[in-house]
Short mmCIF file of C-alpha atoms in Angstrom, two decimals:
data_model
loop_
_atom_site.label_atom_id
_atom_site.label_comp_id
_atom_site.label_asym_id
_atom_site.label_seq_id
_atom_site.Cartn_x
_atom_site.Cartn_y
_atom_site.Cartn_z
CA MET A 235 -13.67 43.94 -27.73
CA SER A 236 -15.31 41.84 -25.00
CA LEU A 237 -12.26 42.39 -22.75
CA ILE A 238 -12.54 46.17 -23.22
CA ARG A 239 -16.24 46.05 -22.32
CA ILE A 240 -15.44 44.12 -19.10
CA ILE A 241 -12.75 46.64 -18.08
CA VAL A 242 -15.01 49.58 -18.85
CA SER A 243 -17.86 47.98 -16.91
CA ALA A 244 -15.62 47.36 -13.90
CA ILE A 245 -14.40 50.98 -13.91
CA TYR A 246 -17.97 52.18 -14.21
CA VAL A 247 -19.07 50.12 -11.19
CA VAL A 248 -16.11 51.38 -9.15
CA ALA A 249 -16.95 54.96 -10.09
CA GLN A 250 -20.59 54.50 -9.12
CA VAL A 251 -19.70 53.08 -5.71
CA PHE A 252 -17.40 55.97 -4.84
CA LEU A 253 -19.50 58.88 -6.13
CA ALA A 254 -19.86 60.21 -2.59
CA ARG A 255 -16.10 60.87 -2.34
CA PRO A 256 -14.16 63.83 -3.83
CA SER A 257 -12.94 63.18 -7.34
CA LEU A 258 -9.26 63.09 -6.41
CA VAL A 259 -9.86 60.54 -3.68
CA GLU A 260 -12.17 58.53 -5.98
CA GLY A 261 -9.40 58.22 -8.54
CA ARG A 262 -6.87 57.03 -6.00
CA GLN A 263 -9.31 54.56 -4.43
CA ALA A 264 -10.31 53.14 -7.79
CA ARG A 265 -6.65 52.56 -8.58
CA ASN A 266 -6.23 50.93 -5.18
CA LEU A 267 -9.05 48.50 -5.93
CA LEU A 268 -8.06 47.78 -9.52
CA LEU A 269 -4.34 47.49 -8.87
CA GLY A 270 -4.56 45.88 -5.45
CA GLN A 271 -1.69 47.98 -3.98
CA THR A 272 -0.22 44.72 -2.63
CA SER A 273 3.02 44.41 -0.82
CA GLY A 274 5.78 42.18 -2.17
CA HIS A 275 5.70 39.68 0.75
CA HIS A 276 3.32 36.80 1.24
CA HIS A 277 3.12 36.87 5.02
CA GLY A 278 2.31 40.52 5.71
CA THR A 279 -1.27 41.45 6.52
CA GLN A 280 -1.37 45.26 6.26
CA ASP A 281 -0.39 47.58 3.42
CA ALA A 282 3.02 49.15 3.91
CA SER A 283 1.72 52.63 3.06
CA LEU A 284 -0.14 52.98 6.37
CA SER A 285 1.51 55.37 8.79
CA ASP A 286 1.41 55.21 12.59
CA SER A 287 -0.51 58.48 12.85
CA TYR A 288 -3.08 57.18 10.40
CA ASN A 289 -3.54 53.98 12.40
CA ASN A 290 -4.07 55.96 15.60
CA ASN A 291 -6.87 58.08 14.15
CA SER A 292 -9.95 56.78 15.99
CA ASP A 293 -12.33 58.45 13.50
CA LEU A 294 -11.16 56.23 10.65
CA PRO A 295 -12.05 52.54 10.03
CA ARG A 296 -9.75 49.96 11.56
CA PHE A 297 -9.51 46.19 11.25
CA ALA A 298 -10.74 44.46 14.38
CA GLU A 299 -8.76 41.27 13.70
CA GLU A 300 -6.45 39.62 11.24
CA ILE A 301 -7.82 37.61 8.32
CA GLN A 302 -7.26 33.98 9.24
CA ASN A 303 -5.56 31.76 6.68
CA VAL A 304 -7.76 28.90 5.52
CA THR A 305 -6.80 25.33 4.60
CA VAL A 306 -9.50 23.41 2.74
CA SER A 307 -9.67 20.16 0.78
CA VAL A 308 -10.47 20.41 -2.89
CA GLY A 309 -14.22 20.26 -3.50
CA ARG A 310 -15.17 21.76 -0.13
CA ASP A 311 -16.16 25.36 0.71
CA ALA A 312 -13.84 28.10 2.00
CA LEU A 313 -14.72 31.19 4.03
CA LEU A 314 -12.62 34.33 4.57
CA ALA A 315 -13.74 36.89 7.18
CA CYS A 316 -12.86 40.58 7.20
CA VAL A 317 -14.01 42.48 10.33
CA VAL A 318 -13.81 46.31 10.25
CA ASP A 319 -14.74 48.64 13.12
CA ASN A 320 -15.98 52.18 12.58
CA LEU A 321 -16.51 51.66 8.88
CA ARG A 322 -19.13 54.44 8.64
CA HIS A 323 -19.52 55.61 4.99
CA TYR A 324 -16.35 53.86 3.76
CA LYS A 325 -16.52 50.82 1.49
CA VAL A 326 -15.03 47.31 1.72
CA ALA A 327 -13.71 45.37 -1.25
CA TRP A 328 -12.25 41.88 -1.78
CA VAL A 329 -9.40 41.47 -4.28
CA ARG A 330 -7.55 38.38 -5.56
CA VAL A 331 -3.92 39.40 -5.08
CA ASP A 332 -2.03 37.28 -7.61
CA THR A 333 -4.37 38.05 -10.52
CA GLN A 334 -5.22 41.63 -9.41
CA THR A 335 -8.90 40.71 -9.80
CA ILE A 336 -11.67 42.63 -8.02
CA LEU A 337 -14.04 40.08 -6.48
CA SER A 338 -16.47 42.37 -4.66
CA ILE A 339 -17.01 46.03 -3.81
CA HIS A 340 -19.04 46.65 -0.69
CA GLN A 341 -22.33 44.77 -1.18
CA ASN A 342 -21.76 43.97 -4.87
CA VAL A 343 -20.03 40.88 -6.30
CA ILE A 344 -17.93 41.96 -9.27
CA THR A 345 -16.32 38.70 -10.37
CA GLN A 346 -18.05 36.50 -12.93
CA ASN A 347 -16.98 33.37 -11.01
CA PRO A 348 -20.30 31.77 -9.93
CA ARG A 349 -18.58 29.95 -7.05
CA ILE A 350 -17.75 33.23 -5.26
CA THR A 351 -20.39 34.96 -3.16
CA LEU A 352 -20.47 37.64 -0.48
CA SER A 353 -22.24 38.02 2.85
CA TYR A 354 -22.05 40.73 5.53
CA ASN A 355 -23.30 41.42 9.01
CA ASP A 356 -24.05 44.73 10.80
CA HIS A 357 -21.90 46.71 8.38
CA ARG A 358 -18.89 45.28 10.27
CA SER A 359 -18.20 41.67 9.18
CA TRP A 360 -17.65 40.94 5.49
CA TYR A 361 -17.39 37.31 4.39
CA LEU A 362 -16.03 36.02 1.11
CA HIS A 363 -17.41 32.56 0.25
CA ILE A 364 -15.70 30.21 -2.23
CA LYS A 365 -17.83 27.17 -3.03
CA GLU A 366 -16.41 23.83 -4.18
CA VAL A 367 -12.84 25.03 -3.97
CA GLN A 368 -10.52 24.13 -6.82
CA GLU A 369 -6.75 24.19 -7.00
CA VAL A 370 -6.89 27.43 -9.03
CA ASP A 371 -8.36 29.12 -5.94
CA ARG A 372 -5.13 28.62 -3.99
CA GLY A 373 -3.52 31.99 -3.17
CA TRP A 374 -3.72 35.33 -1.31
CA TYR A 375 -6.92 37.33 -0.92
CA MET A 376 -7.03 40.97 0.20
CA CYS A 377 -9.73 42.89 2.06
CA GLN A 378 -9.47 46.66 1.30
CA VAL A 379 -11.10 49.73 2.85
CA ASN A 380 -11.20 52.80 0.60
CA THR A 381 -9.61 55.24 3.02
CA ASP A 382 -6.88 57.57 1.80
CA PRO A 383 -4.38 55.95 1.82
CA MET A 384 -6.02 52.54 1.44
CA LYS A 385 -6.09 50.05 4.34
CA SER A 386 -5.90 46.31 3.74
CA ARG A 387 -5.51 42.88 5.25
CA GLN A 388 -4.57 39.62 3.51
CA GLY A 389 -5.49 35.99 4.06
CA TYR A 390 -4.24 32.85 2.31
CA VAL A 391 -6.43 30.05 0.97
CA GLN A 392 -4.50 26.79 0.94
CA VAL A 393 -6.17 24.12 -1.19
CA VAL A 394 -5.03 20.59 -0.34
CA VAL A 395 -5.69 17.53 -2.48
CA PRO A 396 -5.78 13.96 -1.11
CA PRO A 397 -3.41 11.52 -2.82
CA SER A 398 -4.42 9.63 -5.91
CA ILE A 399 -2.46 6.86 -7.64
CA ILE A 400 -1.85 7.37 -11.36
CA THR A 401 -2.95 4.02 -12.74
CA LYS A 402 -1.32 4.30 -16.16
CA GLU A 403 2.08 5.03 -14.56
CA THR A 404 1.85 2.28 -11.91
CA SER A 405 2.88 -1.36 -12.30
CA THR A 406 0.28 -4.09 -12.69
CA ASP A 407 0.38 -7.79 -11.72
CA MET A 408 3.57 -9.49 -12.91
CA VAL A 409 4.81 -13.04 -13.55
CA VAL A 410 8.61 -13.37 -13.78
CA ARG A 411 11.24 -16.11 -13.83
CA GLU A 412 13.30 -16.78 -10.76
CA ALA A 413 16.74 -15.06 -10.65
CA SER A 414 15.60 -12.22 -12.94
CA ASN A 415 15.58 -8.53 -11.94
CA VAL A 416 12.20 -6.92 -11.26
CA THR A 417 11.15 -3.26 -10.95
CA LEU A 418 7.79 -2.19 -9.55
CA THR A 419 6.82 1.47 -10.03
CA CYS A 420 4.09 3.52 -8.37
CA LYS A 421 3.19 7.12 -9.26
CA ALA A 422 0.86 9.30 -7.19
CA THR A 423 -0.45 12.85 -7.34
CA GLY A 424 -1.86 15.22 -4.73
CA TYR A 425 -1.07 18.40 -2.81
CA PRO A 426 1.19 18.46 -0.86
CA GLU A 427 3.21 15.97 -2.89
CA PRO A 428 2.43 12.47 -1.60
CA TYR A 429 4.88 10.21 0.18
CA VAL A 430 4.99 6.77 -1.48
CA MET A 431 6.14 3.47 0.04
CA TRP A 432 5.98 -0.27 -0.68
CA ARG A 433 5.24 -3.15 1.70
CA ARG A 434 4.01 -6.71 1.51
CA GLU A 435 0.28 -7.28 1.93
CA ASP A 436 0.88 -10.18 4.34
CA GLY A 437 3.08 -8.02 6.58
CA LYS A 438 6.22 -10.13 6.06
CA ASN A 439 9.60 -8.48 5.58
CA ILE A 440 11.06 -7.90 2.12
CA ASN A 441 14.55 -9.18 1.28
CA TYR A 442 15.81 -5.94 -0.27
CA ASN A 443 19.42 -5.22 -1.25
CA GLY A 444 20.67 -7.84 1.17
CA GLU A 445 18.58 -6.56 4.08
CA SER A 446 15.30 -7.68 5.56
CA VAL A 447 13.03 -4.62 5.71
CA ASN A 448 9.34 -4.12 6.39
CA VAL A 449 8.92 -1.01 4.20
CA VAL A 450 10.69 0.32 1.10
CA ASP A 451 10.44 4.10 0.69
CA GLY A 452 9.93 5.72 -2.70
CA GLU A 453 8.06 5.16 -5.93
CA VAL A 454 10.35 2.37 -7.19
CA LEU A 455 10.80 -1.13 -5.74
CA HIS A 456 13.75 -2.77 -7.53
CA ILE A 457 14.52 -6.39 -6.65
CA VAL A 458 17.74 -7.98 -7.93
CA LYS A 459 17.76 -11.75 -8.62
CA ILE A 460 14.25 -12.34 -7.42
CA SER A 461 13.51 -15.62 -5.66
CA ARG A 462 10.39 -17.56 -4.78
CA LEU A 463 10.58 -15.97 -1.31
CA HIS A 464 9.62 -12.66 -2.92
CA MET A 465 6.41 -14.12 -4.30
CA GLY A 466 3.24 -12.46 -2.98
CA ALA A 467 1.11 -9.34 -3.13
CA TYR A 468 2.69 -5.90 -2.67
CA LEU A 469 0.96 -2.67 -1.68
CA CYS A 470 1.96 0.75 -2.99
CA ILE A 471 0.73 3.25 -0.38
CA ALA A 472 0.52 7.01 -1.00
CA SER A 473 -0.19 9.59 1.72
CA ASN A 474 0.30 13.34 2.18
CA GLY A 475 -1.47 14.11 5.44
CA VAL A 476 -4.77 14.73 3.67
CA PRO A 477 -7.13 11.82 4.28
CA PRO A 478 -7.68 9.32 2.96
CA SER A 479 -4.43 7.55 2.09
CA VAL A 480 -4.69 5.32 -0.98
CA SER A 481 -3.05 2.06 -2.03
CA LYS A 482 -2.61 -0.10 -5.12
CA ARG A 483 -2.17 -3.89 -4.93
CA VAL A 484 0.34 -5.55 -7.24
CA SER A 485 0.62 -9.35 -7.37
CA LEU A 486 4.12 -10.69 -8.03
CA ARG A 487 4.45 -14.35 -9.13
CA VAL A 488 7.83 -16.07 -9.52
CA GLN A 489 8.12 -19.06 -11.86
CA PHE A 490 10.51 -21.95 -11.16
CA PRO A 491 10.65 -25.69 -11.99
CA PRO A 492 9.65 -28.26 -9.37
CA MET A 493 11.89 -29.14 -6.44
CA LEU A 494 11.26 -31.85 -3.90
CA SER A 495 12.56 -33.17 -0.60
CA ILE A 496 11.93 -36.53 1.05
CA PRO A 497 12.12 -36.70 4.85
CA ASN A 498 12.79 -40.49 4.88
CA GLN A 499 14.25 -42.24 1.86
CA LEU A 500 14.11 -45.60 3.63
CA GLU A 501 11.07 -46.87 5.49
CA GLY A 502 10.46 -50.18 7.21
CA ALA A 503 7.23 -52.09 7.83
CA TYR A 504 6.16 -55.57 8.83
CA ILE A 505 3.46 -57.74 7.27
CA GLY A 506 -0.01 -56.45 8.10
CA GLN A 507 1.16 -52.97 9.21
CA ASP A 508 -0.07 -49.62 7.81
CA VAL A 509 2.77 -47.33 6.67
CA THR A 510 2.91 -43.71 5.42
CA LEU A 511 5.39 -42.29 2.86
CA GLU A 512 5.98 -38.50 2.71
CA CYS A 513 7.23 -36.11 0.03
CA HIS A 514 7.46 -32.27 -0.07
CA THR A 515 7.55 -30.30 -3.34
CA GLU A 516 7.85 -26.65 -4.44
CA ALA A 517 6.85 -25.35 -7.87
CA TYR A 518 5.23 -22.44 -9.72
CA PRO A 519 3.15 -22.74 -11.80
CA ASN A 520 1.59 -25.39 -9.59
CA SER A 521 2.89 -28.85 -10.38
CA ILE A 522 1.10 -32.10 -11.14
CA ASN A 523 2.07 -34.53 -8.38
CA TYR A 524 1.60 -38.31 -8.22
CA TRP A 525 3.10 -41.58 -6.91
CA THR A 526 4.30 -44.60 -8.90
CA THR A 527 5.27 -48.13 -7.92
CA GLU A 528 8.61 -49.79 -8.60
CA ARG A 529 7.17 -51.08 -11.88
CA GLY A 530 6.21 -47.52 -12.92
CA ASP A 531 2.46 -47.94 -12.38
CA MET A 532 0.70 -44.77 -11.23
CA ILE A 533 -0.92 -45.19 -7.86
CA VAL A 534 -4.55 -44.14 -7.54
CA SER A 535 -6.45 -44.22 -4.23
CA GLY A 536 -8.68 -47.29 -3.89
CA ASN A 537 -7.25 -49.22 -6.85
CA SER A 538 -6.83 -52.52 -4.96
CA VAL A 539 -9.14 -55.46 -5.54
CA SER A 540 -9.08 -56.37 -1.87
CA GLY A 541 -10.11 -52.87 -0.77
CA ASP A 542 -8.61 -49.41 -0.41
CA LYS A 543 -4.94 -50.40 -0.40
CA TYR A 544 -3.62 -46.89 -1.07
CA GLU A 545 -4.61 -43.44 0.13
CA ALA A 546 -2.83 -40.59 -1.69
CA VAL A 547 -3.26 -37.10 -0.24
CA ALA A 548 -1.79 -33.77 -1.48
CA THR A 549 -2.07 -30.50 0.47
CA ASP A 550 -1.22 -27.12 -1.10
CA SER A 551 0.21 -24.09 0.72
CA GLY A 552 1.21 -21.42 -1.77
CA TYR A 553 3.91 -22.87 -4.01
CA ASN A 554 4.53 -25.68 -1.46
CA LYS A 555 2.80 -29.04 -1.68
CA TYR A 556 2.83 -31.87 0.85
CA MET A 557 2.33 -35.39 -0.56
CA MET A 558 1.44 -38.41 1.53
CA LEU A 559 0.97 -42.03 0.47
CA LYS A 560 -0.60 -44.37 3.01
CA ILE A 561 -0.27 -48.09 2.34
CA ARG A 562 -2.73 -50.20 4.35
CA ASN A 563 -2.20 -53.79 5.49
CA VAL A 564 1.28 -54.16 3.95
CA GLY A 565 1.82 -57.47 2.18
CA PRO A 566 4.86 -59.17 0.64
CA LYS A 567 4.15 -57.60 -2.77
CA ASP A 568 4.12 -54.07 -1.30
CA PHE A 569 7.82 -54.02 -0.44
CA GLY A 570 10.07 -52.24 -2.90
CA SER A 571 10.54 -48.69 -4.24
CA TYR A 572 7.97 -45.93 -4.57
CA LYS A 573 8.51 -42.78 -6.58
CA CYS A 574 7.21 -39.27 -5.80
CA VAL A 575 6.84 -37.25 -9.04
CA ALA A 576 6.24 -33.50 -9.62
CA GLN A 577 5.94 -31.80 -13.04
CA ASN A 578 5.02 -28.35 -14.35
CA SER A 579 5.51 -26.42 -17.60
CA LEU A 580 9.13 -25.59 -16.68
CA GLY A 581 10.30 -29.12 -15.89
CA GLY A 582 9.94 -32.08 -13.58
CA THR A 583 11.64 -34.00 -10.80
CA ASP A 584 11.14 -37.15 -8.76
CA GLY A 585 12.39 -38.90 -5.66
CA VAL A 586 12.49 -42.53 -4.54
CA ILE A 587 11.45 -44.01 -1.20
CA LYS A 588 12.33 -47.66 -0.46
CA LEU A 589 10.02 -49.73 1.71
CA ASP A 590 11.79 -52.68 3.42
CA GLU A 591 10.33 -55.54 5.42
CA ILE A 592 11.12 -55.85 9.10
CA PRO A 593 10.19 -58.65 11.52
CA ALA A 594 6.80 -58.41 13.11
CA PRO A 595 6.87 -57.48 16.81
CA SER A 596 6.28 -60.07 19.55
CA THR A 597 4.63 -59.40 22.90
CA THR A 598 7.43 -60.58 25.24
CA SER A 599 10.06 -57.85 25.03
CA THR A 600 10.36 -54.05 24.67
CA THR A 601 13.92 -53.55 23.38
CA GLN A 602 14.28 -51.76 20.01
CA PRO A 603 17.02 -52.73 17.55
CA PRO A 604 18.69 -49.74 15.81
CA TYR A 605 17.00 -49.20 12.44
CA TYR A 606 17.96 -46.19 10.34
CA ALA A 607 16.47 -44.25 7.43
CA THR A 608 17.86 -41.61 5.12
CA SER A 609 16.39 -38.40 3.70
CA ALA A 610 16.99 -36.66 0.40
CA HIS A 611 16.37 -33.32 -1.35
CA LYS A 612 16.16 -32.99 -5.14
CA ASN A 613 16.19 -29.90 -7.32
CA GLY A 614 15.13 -31.01 -10.77
CA ARG A 615 16.25 -34.29 -12.26
CA ASN A 616 20.01 -33.90 -11.83
CA SER A 617 20.18 -32.55 -8.29
CA ASN A 618 22.53 -33.84 -5.58
CA LYS A 619 21.19 -36.00 -2.77
CA LYS A 620 21.77 -35.24 0.89
CA SER A 621 21.29 -38.04 3.38
CA ARG A 622 21.10 -38.32 7.12
CA GLN A 623 20.43 -41.06 9.66
CA ARG A 624 17.77 -41.18 12.28
CA PRO A 625 15.98 -43.92 14.21
CA ILE A 626 12.64 -45.19 12.87
CA ASP A 627 9.66 -44.13 14.96
CA TYR A 628 8.16 -47.60 15.31
CA GLU A 629 8.94 -50.25 17.97
CA VAL A 630 10.41 -53.72 17.34
CA GLU A 631 10.25 -56.35 20.07
CA GLU A 632 13.40 -58.20 21.15
CA TRP A 633 14.03 -61.49 19.41
CA ARG A 634 13.99 -64.46 21.75
CA ASN A 635 15.96 -67.67 21.08
CA PRO A 636 14.02 -70.83 22.04
CA ASP A 637 17.29 -72.50 23.13
CA SER A 638 17.39 -72.06 26.90
CA SER A 639 21.20 -72.16 26.87
CA CYS A 640 21.19 -68.80 25.13
CA LEU A 641 19.07 -67.13 27.70
CA GLY A 642 22.04 -66.34 29.95
CA PRO A 643 22.95 -67.49 33.48
CA ALA A 644 20.18 -68.43 35.84
CA LEU A 645 19.25 -65.95 38.51
CA PRO A 646 20.17 -66.92 42.07
CA SER A 647 17.28 -68.33 44.09
#
């Protein structure tokens, strides 16, 4: 019943507005307003029923300009302008084309939508205002003049929506085991449909399907046999040309047991010298790292009775850790093996560095004997060792025999 009352009320208003016209013309104009008399295309701006002779009649109303299409972000206001010359006693109406809804007739707003208002100027310019535009407002709007036949122009309201990431359909922070397959998903909404891409937050390239790329297009980032090199924060970025673009940060952590490498497996020092042992480890979760002596005693900084014999330092950089053991004032009891140890919840590993005694330098010669050290890398407890040779970075003076006969031939006078 309420729908019938609305229709009857609308017809009554239309009839009241057009009382000044002959009854036959009133009926046709009312049908024009109620039915819209729209053409089947979406890009035309004038009703197809207009003839050339009708358009050339200077006594009749004519549109001074086309209705400009409007693009507006959701939540903002839209304005459509209809400018008619020589309107005289004729009436102007606004109609929503797709729903065949009368919005206004001349100076009266017909629609019950409180966001739609009307303004006019000098009986020539008629403005349709849509406040706080919503997506349902997207579509064609027609300005009609109740001539016989009806004249009209159309304008399109395009409602754009900035992108928004759908949280419940987007991946969250993940912790995975190395060598497993990982899929990150990001869903976004907006109008036009957003473009979605993935990249690393630190700007580094992504090892993706055998290639090193800076950006991965699409909603899905699928990594096969993930490695520790993939560890980091990833950004899902959605954009559709409507500012602002949005992003979602996903932290990806890769678990693996400790690994270590030793630059020099063999070090040399003389009595009274300070020497430094080095060890590099990788692990996630972060490992517990420490040094032990040949007897298996854990080394703690400053545990010597005679002073600070040892200084143990560990520096973290992501899943990498640099370990350094400085031994001050080396004595006879300090020579032997030292072990670098790393352990986390997934396992442990260690590596051995041997400290050998070398003769103390004298002050009478500068020649260095060839002294070599080896390096090793260990992956877990049963890893293979790789060794190499390189000269030690310290100097050893030439040995001098006190027997003058071994000094070589005398120089000529």
